């Protein structure tokens, strides 16, 4: 069986050649003009009302794909970038990014339109997970797969699998942060003139009536969120004695359904107040007549108070209640740390993230997500240009703004799963790639993520087929500190992924005698078809190793691929124990990146 990476160029051509723009069959649009009844005291659209519209639009999209009733299971972090005033128009677009077995991810985009100035701006975006309801016989409904067509759809489809992975471990991250001691315990009594947390407590009951329910007689998830936002706003107002502005809602999961006739009990309290923001925790429980309370949902919301110039005001500090209040106080600090990691590592555009982000156990999940998603986004680009070809080994380049990326595509007559296993063990890389001088595994994070230090040969100017650089002194070796993340396919059609990116470690600072290089995005995608692709966004430290190939002055990428192909063919029949024995003889530990060089060639 041949292993391969998709030929994105061919796929792109098909799309561009289509005479009509294809409309996603799951896409649903909603436009609403903001009326006074939708607004708060500042004549701005209330966030609760916006959440109801977002949930309705996303639910209709999910049901359009499933062909059966669906309910909201969870919603990822929402960052509200702008407010919307009375008289302006809210435009909401939702579409299914990917369907798994019985759940699906729906992407939601919210923008605002000013009818008088014809101005448009983004308000927020979110990812919601919906699940199908069981049939009358209690059977789960299996969803049909989504087939992405455009480049954007392909990116969302591919990265959805990694977002799902993050959701599954989200609840454990705070526990790990607190248990590991990574978050410094704050002294809740260190500041005088604090506001007692009990003063911010809010409790409110809502009776679920037919207008609050969907066509399945279940309470709208958006309606529950709107009620939760209401009590959270009251709690925040009691602390600051002003009108707060909701900035973020953390990722949350609906734990169970609520129906018409239920009483929903909402409790809110300020968990912690920082200099310019506060976190409010909200818990929703449902009960019916004499039945026990059922935990429906818990959410954490961040508020700010803005002055007349739109700048955040300094907030009073909070004095938590004993025991449970202290626990919530400390957990709010951990959530703030997670919030910053998610915002600046996951939510920001790839080009806005520094090349080398500091690595530590508390942000590992999000760095791993960024690592894999960046490679998938790069592979989904559709304007690659063929620069060189020899014996069906092709070198492509892509220029985007100030970034040059390259891709090497080739065939290997080895099963994809075996090639994935062999290539993901970077310790063997020096045996087939002359660009790798030394590799050492620094740390095994888990089964799928590893940290490496890679040493690459010095950049020797002037040699034909060798790297050239005007900035690196002759004889100075380069080293890279890399996070390697490997992923098996999440579903049929998914590639095997080996993603690499630079990180910084306090235990491995730049040292004399080495030029510290950086890699923004590099790695392999492997499919059981006909081609295998290696990708790399070339940083200045990487470009010298591939520039002569791009210019057509050498074909070192071809020779490196031939060496890799021979390595895979030789090793494919060996048992895992034999491969491990060989590794122990060849190296003290697993090798690593410099993917900048070597990846350049496969």
PDB file of N, CA and C in Angstrom, residues 225-310:
ATOM      1  N   UNK A 225     -28.410  30.198  28.778  1.00  0.00           N
ATOM      2  CA  UNK A 225     -27.232  31.071  28.843  1.00  0.00           C
ATOM      3  C   UNK A 225     -27.639  32.517  29.105  1.00  0.00           C
ATOM      4  N   UNK A 226     -28.742  32.958  28.500  1.00  0.00           N
ATOM      5  CA  UNK A 226     -29.206  34.332  28.698  1.00  0.00           C
ATOM      6  C   UNK A 226     -29.576  34.569  30.157  1.00  0.00           C
ATOM      7  N   UNK A 227     -30.268  33.616  30.777  1.00  0.00           N
ATOM      8  CA  UNK A 227     -30.611  33.753  32.187  1.00  0.00           C
ATOM      9  C   UNK A 227     -29.350  33.762  33.056  1.00  0.00           C
ATOM     10  N   UNK A 228     -28.374  32.944  32.693  1.00  0.00           N
ATOM     11  CA  UNK A 228     -27.126  32.903  33.459  1.00  0.00           C
ATOM     12  C   UNK A 228     -26.361  34.217  33.334  1.00  0.00           C
ATOM     13  N   UNK A 229     -26.338  34.798  32.141  1.00  0.00           N
ATOM     14  CA  UNK A 229     -25.686  36.097  31.952  1.00  0.00           C
ATOM     15  C   UNK A 229     -26.371  37.157  32.809  1.00  0.00           C
ATOM     16  N   UNK A 230     -27.688  37.077  32.925  1.00  0.00           N
ATOM     17  CA  UNK A 230     -28.434  38.065  33.704  1.00  0.00           C
ATOM     18  C   UNK A 230     -28.007  38.059  35.170  1.00  0.00           C
ATOM     19  N   UNK A 231     -27.969  36.869  35.802  1.00  0.00           N
ATOM     20  CA  UNK A 231     -27.602  36.821  37.218  1.00  0.00           C
ATOM     21  C   UNK A 231     -26.113  37.135  37.406  1.00  0.00           C
ATOM     22  N   UNK A 232     -25.282  36.752  36.431  1.00  0.00           N
ATOM     23  CA  UNK A 232     -23.850  37.068  36.522  1.00  0.00           C
ATOM     24  C   UNK A 232     -23.631  38.576  36.470  1.00  0.00           C
ATOM     25  N   UNK A 233     -24.390  39.275  35.633  1.00  0.00           N
ATOM     26  CA  UNK A 233     -24.263  40.732  35.529  1.00  0.00           C
ATOM     27  C   UNK A 233     -24.659  41.405  36.833  1.00  0.00           C
ATOM     28  N   UNK A 234     -25.709  40.886  37.488  1.00  0.00           N
ATOM     29  CA  UNK A 234     -26.132  41.459  38.765  1.00  0.00           C
ATOM     30  C   UNK A 234     -25.045  41.268  39.816  1.00  0.00           C
ATOM     31  N   UNK A 235     -24.444  40.057  39.855  1.00  0.00           N
ATOM     32  CA  UNK A 235     -23.374  39.790  40.822  1.00  0.00           C
ATOM     33  C   UNK A 235     -22.185  40.722  40.595  1.00  0.00           C
ATOM     34  N   UNK A 236     -21.804  40.901  39.324  1.00  0.00           N
ATOM     35  CA  UNK A 236     -20.680  41.792  39.012  1.00  0.00           C
ATOM     36  C   UNK A 236     -20.998  43.232  39.394  1.00  0.00           C
ATOM     37  N   UNK A 237     -22.238  43.647  39.190  1.00  0.00           N
ATOM     38  CA  UNK A 237     -22.634  45.024  39.518  1.00  0.00           C
ATOM     39  C   UNK A 237     -22.571  45.268  41.014  1.00  0.00           C
ATOM     40  N   UNK A 238     -22.882  44.252  41.810  1.00  0.00           N
ATOM     41  CA  UNK A 238     -22.849  44.422  43.260  1.00  0.00           C
ATOM     42  C   UNK A 238     -21.421  44.628  43.770  1.00  0.00           C
ATOM     43  N   UNK A 239     -20.446  44.099  43.065  1.00  0.00           N
ATOM     44  CA  UNK A 239     -19.062  44.316  43.475  1.00  0.00           C
ATOM     45  C   UNK A 239     -18.586  45.709  43.083  1.00  0.00           C
ATOM     46  N   UNK A 240     -18.794  46.083  41.832  1.00  0.00           N
ATOM     47  CA  UNK A 240     -18.222  47.336  41.329  1.00  0.00           C
ATOM     48  C   UNK A 240     -19.151  48.534  41.483  1.00  0.00           C
ATOM     49  N   UNK A 241     -20.440  48.276  41.812  1.00  0.00           N
ATOM     50  CA  UNK A 241     -21.436  49.336  41.940  1.00  0.00           C
ATOM     51  C   UNK A 241     -21.457  50.215  40.696  1.00  0.00           C
ATOM     52  N   UNK A 242     -21.423  49.549  39.572  1.00  0.00           N
ATOM     53  CA  UNK A 242     -21.473  50.216  38.268  1.00  0.00           C
ATOM     54  C   UNK A 242     -22.053  49.212  37.274  1.00  0.00           C
ATOM     55  N   UNK A 243     -22.130  49.625  35.998  1.00  0.00           N
ATOM     56  CA  UNK A 243     -22.660  48.734  34.971  1.00  0.00           C
ATOM     57  C   UNK A 243     -21.493  48.032  34.284  1.00  0.00           C
ATOM     58  N   UNK A 244     -21.302  46.734  34.516  1.00  0.00           N
ATOM     59  CA  UNK A 244     -20.156  46.022  33.943  1.00  0.00           C
ATOM     60  C   UNK A 244     -20.413  45.604  32.499  1.00  0.00           C
ATOM     61  N   UNK A 245     -19.331  45.329  31.800  1.00  0.00           N
ATOM     62  CA  UNK A 245     -19.389  44.849  30.419  1.00  0.00           C
ATOM     63  C   UNK A 245     -18.841  43.436  30.362  1.00  0.00           C
ATOM     64  N   UNK A 246     -19.604  42.516  29.792  1.00  0.00           N
ATOM     65  CA  UNK A 246     -19.176  41.118  29.671  1.00  0.00           C
ATOM     66  C   UNK A 246     -18.158  40.997  28.539  1.00  0.00           C
ATOM     67  N   UNK A 247     -16.987  40.440  28.850  1.00  0.00           N
ATOM     68  CA  UNK A 247     -15.923  40.315  27.860  1.00  0.00           C
ATOM     69  C   UNK A 247     -15.756  38.890  27.348  1.00  0.00           C
ATOM     70  N   UNK A 248     -15.789  37.912  28.239  1.00  0.00           N
ATOM     71  CA  UNK A 248     -15.580  36.532  27.799  1.00  0.00           C
ATOM     72  C   UNK A 248     -16.499  35.586  28.559  1.00  0.00           C
ATOM     73  N   UNK A 249     -16.816  34.489  27.903  1.00  0.00           N
ATOM     74  CA  UNK A 249     -17.483  33.353  28.538  1.00  0.00           C
ATOM     75  C   UNK A 249     -16.602  32.140  28.282  1.00  0.00           C
ATOM     76  N   UNK A 250     -16.168  31.488  29.345  1.00  0.00           N
ATOM     77  CA  UNK A 250     -15.293  30.332  29.195  1.00  0.00           C
ATOM     78  C   UNK A 250     -16.050  29.150  28.600  1.00  0.00           C
ATOM     79  N   UNK A 251     -15.276  28.228  28.029  1.00  0.00           N
ATOM     80  CA  UNK A 251     -15.834  26.986  27.506  1.00  0.00           C
ATOM     81  C   UNK A 251     -16.681  26.291  28.577  1.00  0.00           C
ATOM     82  N   UNK A 252     -17.854  25.831  28.198  1.00  0.00           N
ATOM     83  CA  UNK A 252     -18.708  25.132  29.159  1.00  0.00           C
ATOM     84  C   UNK A 252     -19.487  24.022  28.463  1.00  0.00           C
ATOM     85  N   UNK A 253     -20.021  23.114  29.274  1.00  0.00           N
ATOM     86  CA  UNK A 253     -20.738  21.941  28.768  1.00  0.00           C
ATOM     87  C   UNK A 253     -22.092  21.834  29.443  1.00  0.00           C
ATOM     88  N   UNK A 254     -23.120  21.559  28.662  1.00  0.00           N
ATOM     89  CA  UNK A 254     -24.444  21.274  29.219  1.00  0.00           C
ATOM     90  C   UNK A 254     -24.452  19.840  29.735  1.00  0.00           C
ATOM     91  N   UNK A 255     -24.789  19.692  31.015  1.00  0.00           N
ATOM     92  CA  UNK A 255     -24.720  18.383  31.649  1.00  0.00           C
ATOM     93  C   UNK A 255     -26.005  17.578  31.511  1.00  0.00           C
ATOM     94  N   UNK A 256     -27.089  18.234  31.161  1.00  0.00           N
ATOM     95  CA  UNK A 256     -28.356  17.525  31.020  1.00  0.00           C
ATOM     96  C   UNK A 256     -29.413  18.447  30.461  1.00  0.00           C
ATOM     97  N   UNK A 257     -30.552  17.884  30.029  1.00  0.00           N
ATOM     98  CA  UNK A 257     -31.603  18.696  29.414  1.00  0.00           C
ATOM     99  C   UNK A 257     -32.537  19.313  30.454  1.00  0.00           C
ATOM    100  N   UNK A 258     -33.294  20.277  29.994  1.00  0.00           N
ATOM    101  CA  UNK A 258     -34.364  20.890  30.785  1.00  0.00           C
ATOM    102  C   UNK A 258     -35.578  21.007  29.870  1.00  0.00           C
ATOM    103  N   UNK A 259     -36.763  20.809  30.452  1.00  0.00           N
ATOM    104  CA  UNK A 259     -37.982  20.829  29.640  1.00  0.00           C
ATOM    105  C   UNK A 259     -38.967  21.882  30.152  1.00  0.00           C
ATOM    106  N   UNK A 260     -40.004  22.101  29.331  1.00  0.00           N
ATOM    107  CA  UNK A 260     -41.078  23.015  29.716  1.00  0.00           C
ATOM    108  C   UNK A 260     -41.695  22.524  31.029  1.00  0.00           C
ATOM    109  N   UNK A 261     -41.907  23.435  31.945  1.00  0.00           N
ATOM    110  CA  UNK A 261     -42.439  23.094  33.260  1.00  0.00           C
ATOM    111  C   UNK A 261     -41.382  23.023  34.330  1.00  0.00           C
ATOM    112  N   UNK A 262     -40.114  22.913  33.937  1.00  0.00           N
ATOM    113  CA  UNK A 262     -39.026  22.911  34.916  1.00  0.00           C
ATOM    114  C   UNK A 262     -38.883  24.289  35.555  1.00  0.00           C
ATOM    115  N   UNK A 263     -38.360  24.288  36.777  1.00  0.00           N
ATOM    116  CA  UNK A 263     -37.915  25.523  37.402  1.00  0.00           C
ATOM    117  C   UNK A 263     -36.399  25.530  37.326  1.00  0.00           C
ATOM    118  N   UNK A 264     -35.857  26.604  36.808  1.00  0.00           N
ATOM    119  CA  UNK A 264     -34.404  26.722  36.711  1.00  0.00           C
ATOM    120  C   UNK A 264     -33.907  27.667  37.792  1.00  0.00           C
ATOM    121  N   UNK A 265     -33.048  27.148  38.654  1.00  0.00           N
ATOM    122  CA  UNK A 265     -32.476  27.924  39.731  1.00  0.00           C
ATOM    123  C   UNK A 265     -31.068  28.356  39.334  1.00  0.00           C
ATOM    124  N   UNK A 266     -30.839  29.655  39.259  1.00  0.00           N
ATOM    125  CA  UNK A 266     -29.530  30.206  38.905  1.00  0.00           C
ATOM    126  C   UNK A 266     -28.886  30.858  40.126  1.00  0.00           C
ATOM    127  N   UNK A 267     -27.643  30.465  40.394  1.00  0.00           N
ATOM    128  CA  UNK A 267     -26.874  31.074  41.478  1.00  0.00           C
ATOM    129  C   UNK A 267     -25.593  31.656  40.899  1.00  0.00           C
ATOM    130  N   UNK A 268     -25.249  32.885  41.314  1.00  0.00           N
ATOM    131  CA  UNK A 268     -24.037  33.535  40.826  1.00  0.00           C
ATOM    132  C   UNK A 268     -23.307  34.190  41.980  1.00  0.00           C
ATOM    133  N   UNK A 269     -21.980  34.265  41.878  1.00  0.00           N
ATOM    134  CA  UNK A 269     -21.138  34.927  42.875  1.00  0.00           C
ATOM    135  C   UNK A 269     -19.826  35.322  42.213  1.00  0.00           C
ATOM    136  N   UNK A 270     -19.252  36.434  42.652  1.00  0.00           N
ATOM    137  CA  UNK A 270     -17.937  36.845  42.147  1.00  0.00           C
ATOM    138  C   UNK A 270     -16.889  35.953  42.807  1.00  0.00           C
ATOM    139  N   UNK A 271     -16.165  35.183  41.994  1.00  0.00           N
ATOM    140  CA  UNK A 271     -15.143  34.279  42.526  1.00  0.00           C
ATOM    141  C   UNK A 271     -13.855  35.003  42.883  1.00  0.00           C
ATOM    142  N   UNK A 272     -13.466  35.973  42.050  1.00  0.00           N
ATOM    143  CA  UNK A 272     -12.220  36.697  42.280  1.00  0.00           C
ATOM    144  C   UNK A 272     -12.268  37.985  41.473  1.00  0.00           C
ATOM    145  N   UNK A 273     -11.609  39.010  41.989  1.00  0.00           N
ATOM    146  CA  UNK A 273     -11.493  40.285  41.278  1.00  0.00           C
ATOM    147  C   UNK A 273     -10.019  40.605  41.114  1.00  0.00           C
ATOM    148  N   UNK A 274      -9.631  40.886  39.890  1.00  0.00           N
ATOM    149  CA  UNK A 274      -8.255  41.248  39.588  1.00  0.00           C
ATOM    150  C   UNK A 274      -8.196  42.772  39.431  1.00  0.00           C
ATOM    151  N   UNK A 275      -7.146  43.277  38.872  1.00  0.00           N
ATOM    152  CA  UNK A 275      -7.006  44.732  38.810  1.00  0.00           C
ATOM    153  C   UNK A 275      -8.098  45.370  37.955  1.00  0.00           C
ATOM    154  N   UNK A 276      -8.311  44.845  36.748  1.00  0.00           N
ATOM    155  CA  UNK A 276      -9.263  45.454  35.811  1.00  0.00           C
ATOM    156  C   UNK A 276     -10.376  44.509  35.386  1.00  0.00           C
ATOM    157  N   UNK A 277     -10.455  43.337  35.966  1.00  0.00           N
ATOM    158  CA  UNK A 277     -11.480  42.390  35.553  1.00  0.00           C
ATOM    159  C   UNK A 277     -11.893  41.537  36.745  1.00  0.00           C
ATOM    160  N   UNK A 278     -13.029  40.912  36.625  1.00  0.00           N
ATOM    161  CA  UNK A 278     -13.521  40.019  37.673  1.00  0.00           C
ATOM    162  C   UNK A 278     -14.120  38.776  37.030  1.00  0.00           C
ATOM    163  N   UNK A 279     -14.024  37.657  37.743  1.00  0.00           N
ATOM    164  CA  UNK A 279     -14.647  36.423  37.271  1.00  0.00           C
ATOM    165  C   UNK A 279     -15.880  36.132  38.111  1.00  0.00           C
ATOM    166  N   UNK A 280     -16.980  35.861  37.415  1.00  0.00           N
ATOM    167  CA  UNK A 280     -18.228  35.501  38.074  1.00  0.00           C
ATOM    168  C   UNK A 280     -18.554  34.052  37.726  1.00  0.00           C
ATOM    169  N   UNK A 281     -18.821  33.251  38.734  1.00  0.00           N
ATOM    170  CA  UNK A 281     -19.228  31.868  38.521  1.00  0.00           C
ATOM    171  C   UNK A 281     -20.737  31.747  38.622  1.00  0.00           C
ATOM    172  N   UNK A 282     -21.330  30.984  37.690  1.00  0.00           N
ATOM    173  CA  UNK A 282     -22.787  30.799  37.667  1.00  0.00           C
ATOM    174  C   UNK A 282     -23.092  29.309  37.594  1.00  0.00           C
ATOM    175  N   UNK A 283     -24.044  28.880  38.373  1.00  0.00           N
ATOM    176  CA  UNK A 283     -24.478  27.486  38.368  1.00  0.00           C
ATOM    177  C   UNK A 283     -25.980  27.449  38.114  1.00  0.00           C
ATOM    178  N   UNK A 284     -26.406  26.593  37.184  1.00  0.00           N
ATOM    179  CA  UNK A 284     -27.823  26.440  36.851  1.00  0.00           C
ATOM    180  C   UNK A 284     -28.285  25.038  37.234  1.00  0.00           C
ATOM    181  N   UNK A 285     -29.380  24.962  37.981  1.00  0.00           N
ATOM    182  CA  UNK A 285     -29.964  23.687  38.374  1.00  0.00           C
ATOM    183  C   UNK A 285     -31.433  23.685  37.977  1.00  0.00           C
ATOM    184  N   UNK A 286     -31.950  22.520  37.635  1.00  0.00           N
ATOM    185  CA  UNK A 286     -33.354  22.379  37.250  1.00  0.00           C
ATOM    186  C   UNK A 286     -34.050  21.451  38.240  1.00  0.00           C
ATOM    187  N   UNK A 287     -35.291  21.770  38.545  1.00  0.00           N
ATOM    188  CA  UNK A 287     -36.097  20.862  39.372  1.00  0.00           C
ATOM    189  C   UNK A 287     -37.546  20.960  38.918  1.00  0.00           C
ATOM    190  N   UNK A 288     -38.292  19.933  39.251  1.00  0.00           N
ATOM    191  CA  UNK A 288     -39.692  19.879  38.821  1.00  0.00           C
ATOM    192  C   UNK A 288     -40.527  19.434  40.008  1.00  0.00           C
ATOM    193  N   UNK A 289     -41.345  20.369  40.494  1.00  0.00           N
ATOM    194  CA  UNK A 289     -42.199  20.097  41.641  1.00  0.00           C
ATOM    195  C   UNK A 289     -41.367  19.553  42.803  1.00  0.00           C
ATOM    196  N   UNK A 290     -41.598  18.298  43.197  1.00  0.00           N
ATOM    197  CA  UNK A 290     -40.924  17.764  44.373  1.00  0.00           C
ATOM    198  C   UNK A 290     -39.647  17.000  44.038  1.00  0.00           C
ATOM    199  N   UNK A 291     -39.256  16.954  42.771  1.00  0.00           N
ATOM    200  CA  UNK A 291     -38.086  16.181  42.380  1.00  0.00           C
ATOM    201  C   UNK A 291     -36.794  16.823  42.853  1.00  0.00           C
ATOM    202  N   UNK A 292     -35.686  16.075  42.808  1.00  0.00           N
ATOM    203  CA  UNK A 292     -34.391  16.617  43.233  1.00  0.00           C
ATOM    204  C   UNK A 292     -33.851  17.609  42.190  1.00  0.00           C
ATOM    205  N   UNK A 293     -32.944  18.457  42.633  1.00  0.00           N
ATOM    206  CA  UNK A 293     -32.298  19.399  41.717  1.00  0.00           C
ATOM    207  C   UNK A 293     -31.333  18.665  40.802  1.00  0.00           C
ATOM    208  N   UNK A 294     -31.328  19.052  39.532  1.00  0.00           N
ATOM    209  CA  UNK A 294     -30.425  18.473  38.540  1.00  0.00           C
ATOM    210  C   UNK A 294     -29.460  19.564  38.075  1.00  0.00           C
ATOM    211  N   UNK A 295     -28.166  19.259  38.122  1.00  0.00           N
ATOM    212  CA  UNK A 295     -27.165  20.230  37.684  1.00  0.00           C
ATOM    213  C   UNK A 295     -27.206  20.307  36.155  1.00  0.00           C
ATOM    214  N   UNK A 296     -27.555  21.461  35.624  1.00  0.00           N
ATOM    215  CA  UNK A 296     -27.686  21.642  34.174  1.00  0.00           C
ATOM    216  C   UNK A 296     -26.408  22.195  33.566  1.00  0.00           C
ATOM    217  N   UNK A 297     -25.827  23.191  34.225  1.00  0.00           N
ATOM    218  CA  UNK A 297     -24.681  23.857  33.610  1.00  0.00           C
ATOM    219  C   UNK A 297     -23.973  24.720  34.643  1.00  0.00           C
ATOM    220  N   UNK A 298     -22.667  24.892  34.447  1.00  0.00           N
ATOM    221  CA  UNK A 298     -21.890  25.874  35.192  1.00  0.00           C
ATOM    222  C   UNK A 298     -21.066  26.671  34.186  1.00  0.00           C
ATOM    223  N   UNK A 299     -20.928  27.962  34.436  1.00  0.00           N
ATOM    224  CA  UNK A 299     -20.178  28.812  33.513  1.00  0.00           C
ATOM    225  C   UNK A 299     -19.395  29.845  34.300  1.00  0.00           C
ATOM    226  N   UNK A 300     -18.324  30.332  33.666  1.00  0.00           N
ATOM    227  CA  UNK A 300     -17.475  31.351  34.264  1.00  0.00           C
ATOM    228  C   UNK A 300     -17.356  32.501  33.266  1.00  0.00           C
ATOM    229  N   UNK A 301     -17.701  33.704  33.732  1.00  0.00           N
ATOM    230  CA  UNK A 301     -17.762  34.871  32.867  1.00  0.00           C
ATOM    231  C   UNK A 301     -16.851  35.961  33.406  1.00  0.00           C
ATOM    232  N   UNK A 302     -16.200  36.671  32.504  1.00  0.00           N
ATOM    233  CA  UNK A 302     -15.281  37.746  32.870  1.00  0.00           C
ATOM    234  C   UNK A 302     -15.898  39.091  32.502  1.00  0.00           C
ATOM    235  N   UNK A 303     -15.920  39.997  33.484  1.00  0.00           N
ATOM    236  CA  UNK A 303     -16.502  41.329  33.285  1.00  0.00           C
ATOM    237  C   UNK A 303     -15.441  42.393  33.489  1.00  0.00           C
ATOM    238  N   UNK A 304     -15.651  43.536  32.836  1.00  0.00           N
ATOM    239  CA  UNK A 304     -14.872  44.745  33.045  1.00  0.00           C
ATOM    240  C   UNK A 304     -15.829  45.908  33.271  1.00  0.00           C
ATOM    241  N   UNK A 305     -15.305  46.973  33.862  1.00  0.00           N
ATOM    242  CA  UNK A 305     -16.050  48.223  33.972  1.00  0.00           C
ATOM    243  C   UNK A 305     -15.269  49.274  33.202  1.00  0.00           C
ATOM    244  N   UNK A 306     -15.914  49.920  32.239  1.00  0.00           N
ATOM    245  CA  UNK A 306     -15.237  50.884  31.370  1.00  0.00           C
ATOM    246  C   UNK A 306     -15.567  52.301  31.787  1.00  0.00           C
ATOM    247  N   UNK A 307     -14.555  53.186  31.672  1.00  0.00           N
ATOM    248  CA  UNK A 307     -14.804  54.599  31.971  1.00  0.00           C
ATOM    249  C   UNK A 307     -15.367  55.292  30.738  1.00  0.00           C
ATOM    250  N   UNK A 308     -15.462  56.600  30.791  1.00  0.00           N
ATOM    251  CA  UNK A 308     -16.063  57.366  29.681  1.00  0.00           C
ATOM    252  C   UNK A 308     -15.237  57.283  28.407  1.00  0.00           C
ATOM    253  N   UNK A 309     -13.959  56.925  28.543  1.00  0.00           N
ATOM    254  CA  UNK A 309     -13.085  56.816  27.374  1.00  0.00           C
ATOM    255  C   UNK A 309     -12.932  55.363  26.902  1.00  0.00           C
ATOM    256  N   UNK A 310     -13.712  54.467  27.479  1.00  0.00           N
ATOM    257  CA  UNK A 310     -13.646  53.073  27.075  1.00  0.00           C
ATOM    258  C   UNK A 310     -12.489  52.298  27.665  1.00  0.00           C
TER     259      UNK A 310
END
